[in-house]
Amino acid sequence: MRIATWNVNSLRVRLGHLLDWLKMARPDVVCLQEIKMQTEDFPFDAIGEAGYEAAVYGQKTYNGVAILSKLPIEEVVQGFAGEEGQSRLIEAVIEGVHVISAYCPNGESPRSDKFQYKKRFYAALRAHLDGLGKSSLPLAICGDFNIAPQAQDVWDPKEAAKQCGFHPDELAWLAHLTAWGLHDSLRLVDDKGGQYSWWDYRTGGFRKNQGMRIDQVWVSDGLKNKVKKAWIDTEPRGWDKPSDHTPVLAEIAM
DNA sequence: ATGTCTTATATAATAAGA
């Protein structure tokens, strides 16, 4: 199963990119974040013509997540206890694998109230996994975590540690989440640093490759030994009018 | 501090979120 995650930063604007990319990359499952539309506005027809079912949890203006799949989607659950009114999580079962698309809060700055929301969200996400069971469960949680796991995942770790995305507090929240029994799929197969999934529009970060690896595919203990490949596809970030994020993929033996 | 992009309101600029 080839599983991908992509924060598209508005599906209305990025539908063309998504359809082009689905043809090129041929993922079986795609977790989307920041679709920024209500569920009823989701382009079910275009996605269906591309060969994918869709489970969607939208919201007006902000946030919004979805799971696309070539394989049948079962047991869809929209949302969880930690969202506080924002559409940030959808889960489903596909070929016996529990798949979660998550859009974790940005946090704005360590002094912001939104930073405390991010903390609560992470604690609730861990509690949610505990509620699902033990990490022997075959599970992949994919999305924009808005935290880079390691210093090698950040172009300027010293500066980033003072802001959102690589702050020491955030690393502790992420560590607590993944202590449930999650593994960063890229790091199971590749220890190379300097690989990013997001580059800031404002600083022209992509041209300078000044980015952060804040999007990940995490797999449970139950899937750890089945990860055959994991990579970041930087190509769509170079297209005209791109999302600020690029797709991240993992190949899981079934 | 700045840079850019997206959405909403509203029909031109601004504000908010990222």
PDB file of C-alpha atoms (C1' of nucleotides) in Angstrom:
ATOM      1  CA  MET A   1       0.000   0.000   0.000  1.00  0.00           C
ATOM      2  CA  ARG A   2       1.439   3.315  -1.096  1.00  0.00           C
ATOM      3  CA  ILE A   3       0.248   5.932   1.370  1.00  0.00           C
ATOM      4  CA  ALA A   4       0.798   9.670   1.077  1.00  0.00           C
ATOM      5  CA  THR A   5       0.112  12.834   3.016  1.00  0.00           C
ATOM      6  CA  TRP A   6      -0.172  16.353   1.610  1.00  0.00           C
ATOM      7  CA  ASN A   7      -1.197  19.668   3.124  1.00  0.00           C
ATOM      8  CA  VAL A   8      -2.666  21.257  -0.016  1.00  0.00           C
ATOM      9  CA  ASN A   9      -3.396  24.727   1.481  1.00  0.00           C
ATOM     10  CA  SER A  10      -6.829  25.051  -0.194  1.00  0.00           C
ATOM     11  CA  LEU A  11      -8.123  22.184  -2.302  1.00  0.00           C
ATOM     12  CA  ARG A  12     -10.081  24.663  -4.432  1.00  0.00           C
ATOM     13  CA  VAL A  13      -6.824  26.274  -5.576  1.00  0.00           C
ATOM     14  CA  ARG A  14      -4.820  23.019  -5.651  1.00  0.00           C
ATOM     15  CA  LEU A  15      -7.269  20.555  -7.251  1.00  0.00           C
ATOM     16  CA  GLY A  16      -5.396  20.658 -10.561  1.00  0.00           C
ATOM     17  CA  HIS A  17      -2.097  19.928  -8.837  1.00  0.00           C
ATOM     18  CA  LEU A  18      -3.667  17.088  -6.858  1.00  0.00           C
ATOM     19  CA  LEU A  19      -5.183  15.442  -9.945  1.00  0.00           C
ATOM     20  CA  ASP A  20      -1.897  15.761 -11.877  1.00  0.00           C
ATOM     21  CA  TRP A  21       0.033  14.354  -8.945  1.00  0.00           C
ATOM     22  CA  LEU A  22      -2.330  11.393  -8.410  1.00  0.00           C
ATOM     23  CA  LYS A  23      -1.657  10.335 -12.021  1.00  0.00           C
ATOM     24  CA  MET A  24       2.105  10.652 -11.587  1.00  0.00           C
ATOM     25  CA  ALA A  25       2.588   9.200  -8.111  1.00  0.00           C
ATOM     26  CA  ARG A  26      -0.247   6.621  -8.133  1.00  0.00           C
ATOM     27  CA  PRO A  27      -0.692   6.440  -4.349  1.00  0.00           C
ATOM     28  CA  ASP A  28      -3.290   3.989  -3.019  1.00  0.00           C
ATOM     29  CA  VAL A  29      -4.200   6.247  -0.097  1.00  0.00           C
ATOM     30  CA  VAL A  30      -3.782  10.018   0.294  1.00  0.00           C
ATOM     31  CA  CYS A  31      -4.301  11.961   3.511  1.00  0.00           C
ATOM     32  CA  LEU A  32      -5.071  15.617   2.810  1.00  0.00           C
ATOM     33  CA  GLN A  33      -4.932  18.594   5.163  1.00  0.00           C
ATOM     34  CA  GLU A  34      -6.072  22.196   4.933  1.00  0.00           C
ATOM     35  CA  ILE A  35      -8.667  21.577   2.247  1.00  0.00           C
ATOM     36  CA  LYS A  36     -10.277  24.820   3.517  1.00  0.00           C
ATOM     37  CA  MET A  37     -13.785  23.952   2.352  1.00  0.00           C
ATOM     38  CA  GLN A  38     -17.000  22.507   3.683  1.00  0.00           C
ATOM     39  CA  THR A  39     -17.620  18.790   3.149  1.00  0.00           C
ATOM     40  CA  GLU A  40     -20.481  19.533   0.703  1.00  0.00           C
ATOM     41  CA  ASP A  41     -18.106  21.578  -1.482  1.00  0.00           C
ATOM     42  CA  PHE A  42     -15.563  18.731  -1.818  1.00  0.00           C
ATOM     43  CA  PRO A  43     -14.909  17.764  -5.493  1.00  0.00           C
ATOM     44  CA  PHE A  44     -16.174  14.175  -5.085  1.00  0.00           C
ATOM     45  CA  ASP A  45     -16.808  13.857  -8.852  1.00  0.00           C
ATOM     46  CA  ALA A  46     -13.296  14.845  -9.976  1.00  0.00           C
ATOM     47  CA  ILE A  47     -11.698  12.668  -7.294  1.00  0.00           C
ATOM     48  CA  GLY A  48     -14.000   9.771  -8.248  1.00  0.00           C
ATOM     49  CA  GLU A  49     -13.074  10.107 -11.931  1.00  0.00           C
ATOM     50  CA  ALA A  50      -9.430   9.901 -10.864  1.00  0.00           C
ATOM     51  CA  GLY A  51     -10.242   6.532  -9.287  1.00  0.00           C
ATOM     52  CA  TYR A  52     -10.485   7.426  -5.611  1.00  0.00           C
ATOM     53  CA  GLU A  53     -13.135   7.196  -2.912  1.00  0.00           C
ATOM     54  CA  ALA A  54     -13.060  10.040  -0.417  1.00  0.00           C
ATOM     55  CA  ALA A  55     -13.840  10.401   3.270  1.00  0.00           C
ATOM     56  CA  VAL A  56     -14.069  14.111   4.038  1.00  0.00           C
ATOM     57  CA  TYR A  57     -14.288  16.244   7.162  1.00  0.00           C
ATOM     58  CA  GLY A  58     -14.471  19.831   6.014  1.00  0.00           C
ATOM     59  CA  GLN A  59     -15.037  23.221   7.536  1.00  0.00           C
ATOM     60  CA  LYS A  60     -15.624  26.700   6.171  1.00  0.00           C
ATOM     61  CA  THR A  61     -12.493  28.822   5.534  1.00  0.00           C
ATOM     62  CA  TYR A  62      -9.901  26.974   7.633  1.00  0.00           C
ATOM     63  CA  ASN A  63      -8.558  23.495   8.363  1.00  0.00           C
ATOM     64  CA  GLY A  64     -10.422  20.512   6.868  1.00  0.00           C
ATOM     65  CA  VAL A  65      -9.021  17.015   6.301  1.00  0.00           C
ATOM     66  CA  ALA A  66      -9.754  14.085   3.999  1.00  0.00           C
ATOM     67  CA  ILE A  67      -8.659  10.565   3.111  1.00  0.00           C
ATOM     68  CA  LEU A  68      -8.642   9.445  -0.538  1.00  0.00           C
ATOM     69  CA  SER A  69      -8.350   5.769  -1.402  1.00  0.00           C
ATOM     70  CA  LYS A  70      -8.358   3.483  -4.425  1.00  0.00           C
ATOM     71  CA  LEU A  71      -9.264   0.675  -2.010  1.00  0.00           C
ATOM     72  CA  PRO A  72     -12.580   0.502  -0.130  1.00  0.00           C
ATOM     73  CA  ILE A  73     -12.843   2.865   2.837  1.00  0.00           C
ATOM     74  CA  GLU A  74     -14.506   1.515   5.984  1.00  0.00           C
ATOM     75  CA  GLU A  75     -15.318   2.761   9.484  1.00  0.00           C
ATOM     76  CA  VAL A  76     -14.921   6.492   8.858  1.00  0.00           C
ATOM     77  CA  VAL A  77     -14.787   8.652  11.979  1.00  0.00           C
ATOM     78  CA  GLN A  78     -14.763  12.435  11.670  1.00  0.00           C
ATOM     79  CA  GLY A  79     -13.059  14.387  14.426  1.00  0.00           C
ATOM     80  CA  PHE A  80     -11.910  13.541  17.935  1.00  0.00           C
ATOM     81  CA  ALA A  81     -12.065  14.997  21.428  1.00  0.00           C
ATOM     82  CA  GLY A  82      -9.102  17.374  21.096  1.00  0.00           C
ATOM     83  CA  GLU A  83     -10.230  19.542  18.193  1.00  0.00           C
ATOM     84  CA  GLU A  84     -12.161  22.224  20.060  1.00  0.00           C
ATOM     85  CA  GLY A  85     -14.496  22.928  17.158  1.00  0.00           C
ATOM     86  CA  GLN A  86     -11.938  22.734  14.334  1.00  0.00           C
ATOM     87  CA  SER A  87     -11.930  20.005  11.650  1.00  0.00           C
ATOM     88  CA  ARG A  88      -8.462  18.557  12.112  1.00  0.00           C
ATOM     89  CA  LEU A  89      -8.725  14.768  12.166  1.00  0.00           C
ATOM     90  CA  ILE A  90     -10.402  12.016  10.165  1.00  0.00           C
ATOM     91  CA  GLU A  91      -9.806   8.299  10.393  1.00  0.00           C
ATOM     92  CA  ALA A  92     -10.821   5.221   8.461  1.00  0.00           C
ATOM     93  CA  VAL A  93      -9.931   1.573   8.032  1.00  0.00           C
ATOM     94  CA  ILE A  94      -8.498   0.571   4.626  1.00  0.00           C
ATOM     95  CA  GLU A  95      -7.503  -3.048   3.931  1.00  0.00           C
ATOM     96  CA  GLY A  96      -7.373  -3.598   7.681  1.00  0.00           C
ATOM     97  CA  VAL A  97      -5.033  -0.652   8.264  1.00  0.00           C
ATOM     98  CA  HIS A  98      -6.199   2.117  10.543  1.00  0.00           C
ATOM     99  CA  VAL A  99      -5.448   5.367   8.647  1.00  0.00           C
ATOM    100  CA  ILE A 100      -5.559   8.822  10.277  1.00  0.00           C
ATOM    101  CA  SER A 101      -5.221  12.176   8.496  1.00  0.00           C
ATOM    102  CA  ALA A 102      -4.238  14.810  11.055  1.00  0.00           C
ATOM    103  CA  TYR A 103      -3.754  18.555  10.825  1.00  0.00           C
ATOM    104  CA  CYS A 104      -2.084  19.551  14.092  1.00  0.00           C
ATOM    105  CA  PRO A 105      -2.334  23.203  15.176  1.00  0.00           C
ATOM    106  CA  ASN A 106       0.404  25.596  14.072  1.00  0.00           C
ATOM    107  CA  GLY A 107       0.729  27.293  17.464  1.00  0.00           C
ATOM    108  CA  GLU A 108       1.612  30.722  16.025  1.00  0.00           C
ATOM    109  CA  SER A 109       4.323  31.503  18.608  1.00  0.00           C
ATOM    110  CA  PRO A 110       5.392  30.023  21.962  1.00  0.00           C
ATOM    111  CA  ARG A 111       3.787  33.022  23.686  1.00  0.00           C
ATOM    112  CA  SER A 112       0.429  32.642  21.934  1.00  0.00           C
ATOM    113  CA  ASP A 113      -2.767  31.103  23.354  1.00  0.00           C
ATOM    114  CA  LYS A 114      -2.660  28.943  20.219  1.00  0.00           C
ATOM    115  CA  PHE A 115       0.523  27.343  21.548  1.00  0.00           C
ATOM    116  CA  GLN A 116      -1.482  26.099  24.539  1.00  0.00           C
ATOM    117  CA  TYR A 117      -4.145  24.781  22.158  1.00  0.00           C
ATOM    118  CA  LYS A 118      -1.407  22.896  20.303  1.00  0.00           C
ATOM    119  CA  LYS A 119      -0.276  21.380  23.622  1.00  0.00           C
ATOM    120  CA  ARG A 120      -3.828  20.289  24.488  1.00  0.00           C
ATOM    121  CA  PHE A 121      -4.306  18.886  20.965  1.00  0.00           C
ATOM    122  CA  TYR A 122      -1.179  16.715  21.251  1.00  0.00           C
ATOM    123  CA  ALA A 123      -2.194  15.423  24.708  1.00  0.00           C
ATOM    124  CA  ALA A 124      -5.672  14.612  23.373  1.00  0.00           C
ATOM    125  CA  LEU A 125      -4.209  12.870  20.333  1.00  0.00           C
ATOM    126  CA  ARG A 126      -2.143  10.589  22.574  1.00  0.00           C
ATOM    127  CA  ALA A 127      -5.257   9.856  24.655  1.00  0.00           C
ATOM    128  CA  HIS A 128      -7.117   9.098  21.430  1.00  0.00           C
ATOM    129  CA  LEU A 129      -4.488   6.535  20.386  1.00  0.00           C
ATOM    130  CA  ASP A 130      -4.644   4.972  23.852  1.00  0.00           C
ATOM    131  CA  GLY A 131      -8.403   4.685  23.317  1.00  0.00           C
ATOM    132  CA  LEU A 132      -7.889   2.859  20.024  1.00  0.00           C
ATOM    133  CA  GLY A 133      -5.812   0.158  21.737  1.00  0.00           C
ATOM    134  CA  LYS A 134      -2.236  -1.099  21.745  1.00  0.00           C
ATOM    135  CA  SER A 135       0.344  -0.202  19.101  1.00  0.00           C
ATOM    136  CA  SER A 136       0.273  -3.750  17.746  1.00  0.00           C
ATOM    137  CA  LEU A 137      -2.786  -2.388  15.883  1.00  0.00           C
ATOM    138  CA  PRO A 138      -1.851  -1.805  12.211  1.00  0.00           C
ATOM    139  CA  LEU A 139      -2.058   1.987  12.079  1.00  0.00           C
ATOM    140  CA  ALA A 140      -0.617   4.856  10.023  1.00  0.00           C
ATOM    141  CA  ILE A 141      -1.081   8.418  11.268  1.00  0.00           C
ATOM    142  CA  CYS A 142      -0.227  10.872   8.518  1.00  0.00           C
ATOM    143  CA  GLY A 143      -0.339  14.603   8.304  1.00  0.00           C
ATOM    144  CA  ASP A 144       0.949  18.036   9.035  1.00  0.00           C
ATOM    145  CA  PHE A 145       2.236  17.740  12.602  1.00  0.00           C
ATOM    146  CA  ASN A 146       3.599  21.285  12.609  1.00  0.00           C
ATOM    147  CA  ILE A 147       6.621  19.892  14.494  1.00  0.00           C
ATOM    148  CA  ALA A 148       9.903  18.695  12.975  1.00  0.00           C
ATOM    149  CA  PRO A 149      11.184  15.623  14.867  1.00  0.00           C
ATOM    150  CA  GLN A 150      14.951  16.200  14.714  1.00  0.00           C
ATOM    151  CA  ALA A 151      17.478  19.020  14.262  1.00  0.00           C
ATOM    152  CA  GLN A 152      18.449  17.562  10.877  1.00  0.00           C
ATOM    153  CA  ASP A 153      14.835  18.162   9.765  1.00  0.00           C
ATOM    154  CA  VAL A 154      15.152  21.937  10.177  1.00  0.00           C
ATOM    155  CA  TRP A 155      17.327  24.247   8.073  1.00  0.00           C
ATOM    156  CA  ASP A 156      18.092  26.562  11.040  1.00  0.00           C
ATOM    157  CA  PRO A 157      17.527  24.530  14.234  1.00  0.00           C
ATOM    158  CA  LYS A 158      18.906  27.204  16.572  1.00  0.00           C
ATOM    159  CA  GLU A 159      16.472  29.836  15.337  1.00  0.00           C
ATOM    160  CA  ALA A 160      13.612  27.321  14.970  1.00  0.00           C
ATOM    161  CA  ALA A 161      13.939  26.274  18.626  1.00  0.00           C
ATOM    162  CA  LYS A 162      12.724  29.751  19.616  1.00  0.00           C
ATOM    163  CA  GLN A 163       9.640  29.533  17.407  1.00  0.00           C
ATOM    164  CA  CYS A 164       6.904  27.076  16.481  1.00  0.00           C
ATOM    165  CA  GLY A 165       7.872  23.851  14.735  1.00  0.00           C
ATOM    166  CA  PHE A 166      11.006  22.916  16.654  1.00  0.00           C
ATOM    167  CA  HIS A 167      10.512  24.351  20.122  1.00  0.00           C
ATOM    168  CA  PRO A 168      11.727  22.108  22.996  1.00  0.00           C
ATOM    169  CA  ASP A 169       8.215  22.020  24.508  1.00  0.00           C
ATOM    170  CA  GLU A 170       6.824  20.798  21.193  1.00  0.00           C
ATOM    171  CA  LEU A 171       9.459  18.068  20.934  1.00  0.00           C
ATOM    172  CA  ALA A 172       8.298  16.812  24.336  1.00  0.00           C
ATOM    173  CA  TRP A 173       4.646  16.736  23.177  1.00  0.00           C
ATOM    174  CA  LEU A 174       5.608  14.860  20.015  1.00  0.00           C
ATOM    175  CA  ALA A 175       7.768  12.430  22.013  1.00  0.00           C
ATOM    176  CA  HIS A 176       4.847  11.674  24.316  1.00  0.00           C
ATOM    177  CA  LEU A 177       2.564  11.067  21.352  1.00  0.00           C
ATOM    178  CA  THR A 178       4.961   8.749  19.545  1.00  0.00           C
ATOM    179  CA  ALA A 179       5.804   6.863  22.768  1.00  0.00           C
ATOM    180  CA  TRP A 180       2.419   5.192  22.206  1.00  0.00           C
ATOM    181  CA  GLY A 181       4.363   3.097  19.697  1.00  0.00           C
ATOM    182  CA  LEU A 182       4.833   5.124  16.519  1.00  0.00           C
ATOM    183  CA  HIS A 183       7.761   5.204  14.083  1.00  0.00           C
ATOM    184  CA  ASP A 184       8.662   7.969  11.642  1.00  0.00           C
ATOM    185  CA  SER A 185       8.538   5.987   8.389  1.00  0.00           C
ATOM    186  CA  LEU A 186      11.215   8.089   6.648  1.00  0.00           C
ATOM    187  CA  ARG A 187      13.658   7.410   9.479  1.00  0.00           C
ATOM    188  CA  LEU A 188      13.056   3.661   9.269  1.00  0.00           C
ATOM    189  CA  VAL A 189      14.651   3.644   5.822  1.00  0.00           C
ATOM    190  CA  ASP A 190      16.722   6.844   5.466  1.00  0.00           C
ATOM    191  CA  ASP A 191      18.856   8.779   7.968  1.00  0.00           C
ATOM    192  CA  LYS A 192      19.763  11.656   5.654  1.00  0.00           C
ATOM    193  CA  GLY A 193      19.120  15.169   7.000  1.00  0.00           C
ATOM    194  CA  GLY A 194      18.135  18.273   5.047  1.00  0.00           C
ATOM    195  CA  GLN A 195      14.963  16.718   3.651  1.00  0.00           C
ATOM    196  CA  TYR A 196      12.016  19.057   4.051  1.00  0.00           C
ATOM    197  CA  SER A 197       8.261  18.921   3.411  1.00  0.00           C
ATOM    198  CA  TRP A 198       7.411  22.605   3.926  1.00  0.00           C
ATOM    199  CA  TRP A 199       9.071  25.842   2.830  1.00  0.00           C
ATOM    200  CA  ASP A 200       7.817  29.312   3.813  1.00  0.00           C
ATOM    201  CA  TYR A 201       6.281  31.349   0.979  1.00  0.00           C
ATOM    202  CA  ARG A 202       7.363  34.559   2.640  1.00  0.00           C
ATOM    203  CA  THR A 203      11.105  34.058   2.670  1.00  0.00           C
ATOM    204  CA  GLY A 204      11.323  32.296  -0.678  1.00  0.00           C
ATOM    205  CA  GLY A 205      12.434  29.266   1.311  1.00  0.00           C
ATOM    206  CA  PHE A 206      12.056  26.728  -1.478  1.00  0.00           C
ATOM    207  CA  ARG A 207      14.560  28.398  -3.782  1.00  0.00           C
ATOM    208  CA  LYS A 208      17.118  28.404  -0.976  1.00  0.00           C
ATOM    209  CA  ASN A 209      16.002  24.990   0.366  1.00  0.00           C
ATOM    210  CA  GLN A 210      15.327  26.573   3.734  1.00  0.00           C
ATOM    211  CA  GLY A 211      12.522  24.379   5.005  1.00  0.00           C
ATOM    212  CA  MET A 212      11.325  22.040   7.705  1.00  0.00           C
ATOM    213  CA  ARG A 213      10.135  18.424   7.740  1.00  0.00           C
ATOM    214  CA  ILE A 214       6.857  19.004   9.572  1.00  0.00           C
ATOM    215  CA  ASP A 215       4.783  16.479   7.555  1.00  0.00           C
ATOM    216  CA  GLN A 216       5.241  12.821   8.383  1.00  0.00           C
ATOM    217  CA  VAL A 217       3.837   9.315   7.991  1.00  0.00           C
ATOM    218  CA  TRP A 218       4.092   7.578  11.362  1.00  0.00           C
ATOM    219  CA  VAL A 219       3.414   3.834  11.580  1.00  0.00           C
ATOM    220  CA  SER A 220       2.543   1.721  14.605  1.00  0.00           C
ATOM    221  CA  ASP A 221       4.633  -1.136  15.988  1.00  0.00           C
ATOM    222  CA  GLY A 222       2.215  -3.404  14.104  1.00  0.00           C
ATOM    223  CA  LEU A 223       3.366  -1.958  10.746  1.00  0.00           C
ATOM    224  CA  LYS A 224       6.976  -1.088  11.549  1.00  0.00           C
ATOM    225  CA  ASN A 225       8.519  -4.073   9.813  1.00  0.00           C
ATOM    226  CA  LYS A 226       6.331  -3.632   6.732  1.00  0.00           C
ATOM    227  CA  VAL A 227       7.666  -0.223   5.661  1.00  0.00           C
ATOM    228  CA  LYS A 228       9.563  -0.885   2.424  1.00  0.00           C
ATOM    229  CA  LYS A 229      10.124   2.670   1.218  1.00  0.00           C
ATOM    230  CA  ALA A 230       9.570   6.213   2.451  1.00  0.00           C
ATOM    231  CA  TRP A 231      10.311   9.474   0.683  1.00  0.00           C
ATOM    232  CA  ILE A 232       9.380  13.094   0.065  1.00  0.00           C
ATOM    233  CA  ASP A 233       8.269  14.139  -3.420  1.00  0.00           C
ATOM    234  CA  THR A 234       9.529  17.711  -3.725  1.00  0.00           C
ATOM    235  CA  GLU A 235       8.361  18.135  -7.337  1.00  0.00           C
ATOM    236  CA  PRO A 236       4.896  19.660  -6.715  1.00  0.00           C
ATOM    237  CA  ARG A 237       6.447  22.374  -4.536  1.00  0.00           C
ATOM    238  CA  GLY A 238       8.199  23.650  -7.673  1.00  0.00           C
ATOM    239  CA  TRP A 239       5.017  23.894  -9.748  1.00  0.00           C
ATOM    240  CA  ASP A 240       3.249  27.153 -10.577  1.00  0.00           C
ATOM    241  CA  LYS A 241       1.135  28.419  -7.628  1.00  0.00           C
ATOM    242  CA  PRO A 242       2.152  25.570  -5.301  1.00  0.00           C
ATOM    243  CA  SER A 243       1.034  24.667  -1.815  1.00  0.00           C
ATOM    244  CA  ASP A 244       3.707  25.574   0.736  1.00  0.00           C
ATOM    245  CA  HIS A 245       3.855  21.823   1.550  1.00  0.00           C
ATOM    246  CA  THR A 246       4.867  18.906  -0.674  1.00  0.00           C
ATOM    247  CA  PRO A 247       3.684  15.249  -0.545  1.00  0.00           C
ATOM    248  CA  VAL A 248       5.308  12.729   1.790  1.00  0.00           C
ATOM    249  CA  LEU A 249       4.971   9.002   1.023  1.00  0.00           C
ATOM    250  CA  ALA A 250       5.541   5.547   2.448  1.00  0.00           C
ATOM    251  CA  GLU A 251       5.196   2.104   0.903  1.00  0.00           C
ATOM    252  CA  ILE A 252       3.803  -0.566   3.235  1.00  0.00           C
ATOM    253  CA  ALA A 253       3.880  -4.266   2.368  1.00  0.00           C
ATOM    254  CA  MET A 254       0.420  -5.821   2.721  1.00  0.00           C
TER     255      MET A 254
ATOM    256  C1'  DA B   1      10.451  43.326  11.536  1.00  0.00           C
ATOM    257  C1'  DT B   2      10.107  41.566   7.025  1.00  0.00           C
ATOM    258  C1'  DG B   3       8.588  38.581   3.285  1.00  0.00           C
ATOM    259  C1'  DT B   4       3.646  35.488   0.544  1.00  0.00           C
ATOM    260  C1'  DC B   5      -0.539  33.047  -0.077  1.00  0.00           C
ATOM    261  C1'  DT B   6      -5.456  31.976   0.952  1.00  0.00           C
ATOM    262  C1'  DT B   7     -10.047  33.095   2.575  1.00  0.00           C
ATOM    263  C1'  DA B   8     -13.870  36.213   3.924  1.00  0.00           C
ATOM    264  C1'  DT B   9     -16.263  40.307   3.422  1.00  0.00           C
ATOM    265  C1'  DA B  10     -17.781  42.725  -0.313  1.00  0.00           C
ATOM    266  C1'  DT B  11     -17.066  44.610  -4.801  1.00  0.00           C
ATOM    267  C1'  DA B  12     -11.499  47.686  -2.924  1.00  0.00           C
ATOM    268  C1'  DA B  13      -8.841  47.140   0.343  1.00  0.00           C
ATOM    269  C1'  DT B  14      -8.118  44.778   4.945  1.00  0.00           C
ATOM    270  C1'  DA B  15      -7.684  41.268   8.407  1.00  0.00           C
ATOM    271  C1'  DA B  16      -6.630  36.702  10.061  1.00  0.00           C
ATOM    272  C1'  DG B  17      -4.235  32.370   9.878  1.00  0.00           C
ATOM    273  C1'  DA B  18      -0.349  30.118   8.573  1.00  0.00           C
TER     274       DA B  18
END
